[in-house]
Coordinates of C-alpha atoms and ligand atoms in Angstrom, one line a residue:
M23 CA 220.3 -7.4 188.1
D24 CA 217.9 -9.9 186.7
F25 CA 215.0 -7.8 185.5
K26 CA 212.5 -10.6 184.8
G27 CA 210.1 -10.7 187.7
A28 CA 211.8 -7.8 189.5
H29 CA 210.1 -5.1 191.5
I30 CA 211.2 -1.6 190.7
L31 CA 211.1 0.2 194.1
H32 CA 214.1 2.4 194.7
V33 CA 216.9 3.8 192.4
N34 CA 219.5 2.2 194.7
Q35 CA 218.7 -1.2 193.2
F36 CA 220.4 -0.3 189.9
T37 CA 224.0 -0.6 188.9
R38 CA 225.4 1.6 186.1
E39 CA 225.2 -1.5 183.8
D40 CA 221.5 -1.9 184.7
L41 CA 220.8 1.8 183.9
E42 CA 222.6 1.5 180.5
K43 CA 220.5 -1.6 179.7
I44 CA 217.3 0.3 180.5
M45 CA 218.4 3.3 178.4
E46 CA 219.2 0.9 175.5
V47 CA 215.8 -0.8 175.6
S48 CA 214.0 2.6 176.0
K49 CA 215.7 3.9 172.9
K50 CA 214.5 0.9 170.9
M51 CA 210.9 1.6 172.1
L52 CA 210.9 5.2 170.7
P53 CA 209.3 4.5 167.3
I54 CA 206.5 2.4 169.1
A55 CA 206.1 5.1 171.7
K56 CA 205.6 7.7 169.0
G57 CA 203.0 5.4 167.2
E58 CA 205.2 5.1 164.1
E59 CA 205.5 1.3 164.6
T60 CA 203.1 -1.2 166.3
S61 CA 203.9 -4.0 168.7
D62 CA 202.2 -6.9 170.4
L63 CA 205.1 -7.7 172.7
L64 CA 202.9 -7.7 175.8
K65 CA 199.8 -9.1 174.2
D66 CA 197.5 -10.8 176.7
K67 CA 199.4 -9.2 179.6
I68 CA 197.5 -7.1 182.1
L69 CA 198.8 -4.1 184.0
A70 CA 197.0 -3.0 187.2
A71 CA 197.5 0.7 187.6
L72 CA 196.7 1.6 191.2
F73 CA 196.9 5.4 191.8
F74 CA 195.9 6.4 195.3
E75 CA 197.3 9.9 194.9
P76 CA 196.8 12.5 192.1
S77 CA 198.6 11.7 188.9
T78 CA 198.4 12.6 185.3
R79 CA 201.6 11.8 183.6
T80 CA 202.7 8.8 185.6
R81 CA 199.4 6.9 185.4
L82 CA 198.6 7.8 181.8
S83 CA 202.1 7.1 180.5
F84 CA 202.1 3.7 182.3
E85 CA 198.7 2.9 180.7
S86 CA 199.8 4.2 177.3
A87 CA 203.1 2.3 177.5
M88 CA 201.2 -0.9 178.2
I89 CA 198.7 -0.4 175.4
R90 CA 201.4 0.6 172.9
L91 CA 202.9 -2.8 173.6
G92 CA 199.6 -4.6 172.9
G93 CA 198.8 -5.2 176.6
R94 CA 195.7 -4.2 178.6
V95 CA 195.1 -2.1 181.7
I96 CA 192.8 -2.4 184.7
N97 CA 192.9 0.4 187.3
T98 CA 191.6 2.1 190.4
T99 CA 192.3 5.7 191.0
E100 CA 191.3 6.7 194.5
V101 CA 191.4 5.1 197.9
K102 CA 187.7 5.8 198.3
F103 CA 187.0 3.6 195.3
S104 CA 189.0 0.6 196.6
S105 CA 188.6 -1.5 199.7
L106 CA 191.5 0.4 201.4
I107 CA 188.8 2.8 202.5
K108 CA 187.2 -0.2 204.4
G109 CA 190.4 -0.8 206.2
E110 CA 192.0 -3.5 204.0
S111 CA 195.8 -3.7 204.5
L112 CA 198.1 -2.8 201.6
E113 CA 199.4 -6.4 201.8
D114 CA 196.0 -7.9 201.3
T115 CA 195.2 -5.5 198.5
A116 CA 198.5 -6.4 196.7
K117 CA 198.1 -10.1 197.3
V118 CA 194.6 -10.1 195.7
I119 CA 195.3 -7.7 192.9
S120 CA 198.4 -9.6 191.9
S121 CA 196.2 -12.6 191.1
Y122 CA 194.2 -10.4 188.6
C123 CA 197.2 -9.1 186.6
D124 CA 200.8 -9.7 185.4
V125 CA 202.3 -6.4 186.7
I126 CA 201.3 -3.6 189.1
A127 CA 202.1 0.1 189.0
V128 CA 201.3 1.9 192.2
R129 CA 201.3 5.4 193.7
H130 CA 200.4 5.8 197.3
P131 CA 200.9 8.7 199.8
E132 CA 202.8 6.6 202.4
L133 CA 206.5 6.3 202.5
G134 CA 207.5 2.6 201.9
S135 CA 204.1 1.6 200.6
A136 CA 205.3 0.2 197.3
A137 CA 207.8 -2.0 199.1
T138 CA 205.1 -3.2 201.4
M139 CA 202.9 -4.1 198.5
A140 CA 205.8 -5.8 196.7
G141 CA 206.4 -8.0 199.7
A142 CA 202.9 -9.4 199.3
S143 CA 202.5 -9.4 195.6
D144 CA 203.1 -12.4 193.3
V145 CA 203.8 -10.2 190.3
P146 CA 206.3 -7.3 189.8
V147 CA 205.4 -4.0 191.5
L148 CA 206.6 -0.7 190.0
N149 CA 206.7 2.2 192.4
G150 CA 205.0 5.2 190.8
G151 CA 205.8 7.4 193.9
D152 CA 205.5 6.5 197.6
G153 CA 204.7 9.8 199.2
P154 CA 207.8 11.9 199.8
G155 CA 210.0 8.8 199.3
Q156 CA 211.0 7.6 195.9
H157 CA 209.9 7.9 192.3
P158 CA 212.3 5.5 190.4
T159 CA 210.5 5.4 187.1
Q160 CA 210.5 9.2 186.9
A161 CA 214.3 9.2 187.6
L162 CA 214.8 6.8 184.8
L163 CA 212.9 8.9 182.3
D164 CA 214.8 11.9 183.6
L165 CA 218.0 10.1 182.9
F166 CA 216.8 9.1 179.4
T167 CA 215.9 12.8 178.8
I168 CA 219.5 13.9 179.8
Y169 CA 220.9 11.3 177.3
Q170 CA 218.5 12.5 174.5
E171 CA 219.1 16.2 175.1
K172 CA 222.8 16.2 176.0
G173 CA 224.1 13.0 174.4
K174 CA 225.9 12.1 177.7
V175 CA 225.7 12.3 181.4
D176 CA 229.3 12.1 182.6
G177 CA 230.9 15.5 183.0
L178 CA 227.6 17.5 183.4
H179 CA 226.8 20.0 186.1
V180 CA 223.3 19.3 187.3
A181 CA 221.4 21.9 189.4
M182 CA 218.2 21.0 191.2
A183 CA 215.9 23.7 192.5
G184 CA 212.6 24.1 194.4
D185 CA 211.2 21.7 196.9
L186 CA 214.2 19.4 197.5
K187 CA 212.8 18.3 200.9
Y188 CA 209.5 16.7 199.9
G189 CA 210.1 16.3 196.1
R190 CA 210.6 12.6 195.5
T191 CA 211.7 13.1 191.9
V192 CA 214.8 15.0 193.0
H193 CA 215.5 12.4 195.7
S194 CA 215.5 9.6 193.2
L195 CA 217.3 11.5 190.4
A196 CA 220.1 12.8 192.7
M197 CA 220.8 9.2 193.9
L198 CA 220.5 7.8 190.4
L199 CA 223.1 10.3 189.1
G200 CA 225.4 9.0 191.9
N201 CA 226.2 6.3 189.3
F202 CA 227.7 8.9 187.0
D203 CA 230.4 11.6 187.1
V204 CA 228.4 14.8 187.7
T205 CA 228.6 18.0 189.7
F206 CA 225.6 18.8 191.8
T207 CA 224.2 22.1 192.9
F208 CA 221.1 22.0 195.2
I209 CA 219.2 25.3 195.3
A210 CA 216.5 25.7 197.9
P211 CA 215.4 28.1 200.7
E212 CA 215.7 27.1 204.4
G213 CA 212.9 24.7 205.3
I214 CA 212.9 22.7 202.0
R215 CA 216.5 21.9 201.4
M216 CA 217.8 18.5 200.2
P217 CA 217.8 15.9 203.0
G218 CA 221.2 15.7 204.7
K219 CA 221.1 11.9 204.2
I220 CA 221.2 12.4 200.4
V221 CA 223.9 15.2 200.5
D222 CA 226.1 13.1 202.8
H223 CA 225.6 10.0 200.7
L224 CA 226.8 11.9 197.6
R225 CA 229.7 13.7 199.4
D226 CA 230.9 10.4 200.9
K227 CA 231.0 9.0 197.4
G228 CA 233.3 11.8 196.4
F229 CA 230.9 14.1 194.6
T230 CA 231.1 17.9 194.6
V231 CA 227.8 19.1 196.0
N232 CA 227.2 22.9 196.1
I233 CA 224.3 24.1 198.3
T234 CA 222.8 27.6 197.9
D235 CA 219.5 29.5 198.3
D236 CA 220.4 31.8 195.4
L237 CA 218.6 30.6 192.2
A238 CA 220.6 32.8 189.7
E239 CA 223.9 31.9 191.4
G240 CA 223.1 28.2 191.5
M241 CA 222.1 28.1 187.8
K242 CA 225.0 30.1 186.5
D243 CA 227.4 27.3 185.6
A244 CA 224.8 24.5 185.2
D245 CA 224.3 22.4 182.1
I246 CA 220.9 21.4 183.4
I247 CA 218.4 23.0 185.8
Y248 CA 215.9 20.5 187.2
D249 CA 213.2 22.6 188.7
T250 CA 210.4 21.3 190.9
R251 CA 207.0 22.3 192.3
I252 CA 206.7 23.2 196.0
Q253 CA 204.8 20.1 197.3
K254 CA 202.0 22.0 199.1
E255 CA 200.2 18.7 200.1
R256 CA 203.2 17.5 202.2
F257 CA 203.6 20.7 204.3
Q258 CA 202.6 20.5 207.9
D259 CA 203.3 24.2 208.3
L260 CA 201.2 26.1 205.7
E261 CA 202.6 29.4 206.8
L262 CA 206.0 28.2 205.6
F263 CA 204.5 27.2 202.3
E264 CA 202.9 30.6 201.8
K265 CA 206.3 32.2 202.6
I266 CA 208.3 30.2 200.1
K267 CA 205.8 29.3 197.4
S268 CA 206.9 32.0 194.9
V269 CA 210.5 32.7 195.8
Y270 CA 211.9 31.0 192.8
V271 CA 210.7 31.7 189.3
I272 CA 212.7 30.7 186.2
D273 CA 212.0 33.0 183.2
K274 CA 213.6 33.9 179.9
K275 CA 215.6 36.8 181.5
L276 CA 217.2 34.6 184.1
L277 CA 218.1 32.0 181.5
S278 CA 219.8 34.6 179.4
K279 CA 222.4 34.9 182.2
C280 CA 223.1 31.1 182.2
K281 CA 225.1 28.8 179.9
E282 CA 224.0 29.2 176.4
D283 CA 223.0 25.5 176.1
I284 CA 221.4 25.1 179.6
I285 CA 218.3 22.9 179.5
V286 CA 215.4 23.3 181.8
M287 CA 213.8 20.1 183.1
H288 CA 210.8 19.7 185.4
P289 CA 208.8 16.6 186.2
L290 CA 205.6 18.6 185.9
P291 CA 203.0 19.7 186.9
R292 CA 204.4 23.3 187.2
V293 CA 202.5 25.9 189.1
N294 CA 204.3 29.2 188.6
E295 CA 207.9 28.2 188.9
I296 CA 208.7 28.4 185.2
T297 CA 207.1 31.2 183.2
T298 CA 205.4 30.2 179.9
D299 CA 207.7 32.5 177.9
V300 CA 210.4 29.8 178.5
D301 CA 208.3 27.2 176.6
D302 CA 209.3 28.2 173.1
T303 CA 213.0 28.6 173.9
K304 CA 215.6 26.0 173.0
H305 CA 216.1 25.6 176.8
A306 CA 212.7 24.0 177.6
A307 CA 213.0 20.3 177.7
Y308 CA 210.1 19.5 180.1
F309 CA 207.5 18.6 177.5
R310 CA 209.8 16.2 175.7
Q311 CA 210.8 14.9 179.2
A312 CA 207.1 14.1 179.9
F313 CA 206.8 12.2 176.6
Y314 CA 209.9 10.1 177.4
G315 CA 207.8 8.6 180.2
I316 CA 206.3 6.4 177.5
P317 CA 209.4 4.7 176.0
V318 CA 211.0 4.3 179.5
R319 CA 207.9 2.7 181.1
M320 CA 207.5 0.5 178.0
A321 CA 211.1 -0.7 178.5
L322 CA 210.5 -1.4 182.2
L323 CA 207.2 -3.2 181.6
A324 CA 208.8 -5.4 178.9
M325 CA 211.9 -6.1 181.0
V326 CA 210.1 -7.1 184.3
L327 CA 207.8 -9.3 182.2
G328 CA 210.8 -11.0 180.7
K329 CA 210.0 -9.8 177.2
A330 CA 213.0 -7.5 176.4
Ligands
NCD421 C1 205.8 14.5 190.3 C2 205.3 13.6 191.4 O1 204.2 13.2 191.4 O2 206.2 13.3 192.2 N1 205.1 14.4 189.1 C3 205.3 13.4 188.3 O3 205.3 12.2 188.6 N2 205.7 13.7 187.0 C4 206.0 15.9 190.7 C5 205.0 16.7 191.5 O4 204.0 16.3 191.8 O5 205.4 17.9 191.7

């Protein structure tokens, strides 16, 4: 794809070649992301960071990425502080804001909201999470993490656990990994399993997809366990949430029964699904993963602004 001027909305828009290009540019960004080198690649460019849902990593890493490349940031963080609360449409909001900046990053609770805004925006829109839908920039930093940690993607067995129904990060990552040669295991209790649409899509493409509700069994042969938070805010049935909120906990003991070099990934925030005794083991990749949001978002900003 031609990245210059492109919106980043859904992982399905990328070919394997596109993904390799993003990984290559992200890798080049590492020294700048770490602050070891400086850059003015995006000098005079403005990012509008519109976060209408809670966010720590996605918003701050977008902002830090822009600033590391010499650009500037304007932002609004809550619907109540923007004219959306007065009833303004997403289209009008996007149209106007796109005349104030060069690129927009948006998170919004509604499925499809980023695409709606992209349709009205005169500048690239990067989807930072549209409700239970997609989170493409997270999937890209997850992919970058896998490359950094494992040196490859093809041939790996990737297990995903937790809230596979409402977790947009696992929806995006599972589909993105559909460009590689991996084995999937989806681990979730009844009520929060991976949507059938995604499972069917992967099986139709010829992937092996194992489905289980047994965490230990599902992790046993995995090279990667990608764990997720139960997305309380998206449950209509809070009784169901209470019932399943603590059924899966990854701890040191459980990891000792897995492959010796298994890595644990998590988009964060974690609540209680990974115990802190895992943090100082060689398995824990989640804090490095959170850092990789910076080089990957730097790459995406530079690419859509035609500077990479
Ligand atoms: C996730 C999200 O917002 O989808 N966090 C993130 O972006 N790193 C995961 C979550 O909220 O559980």
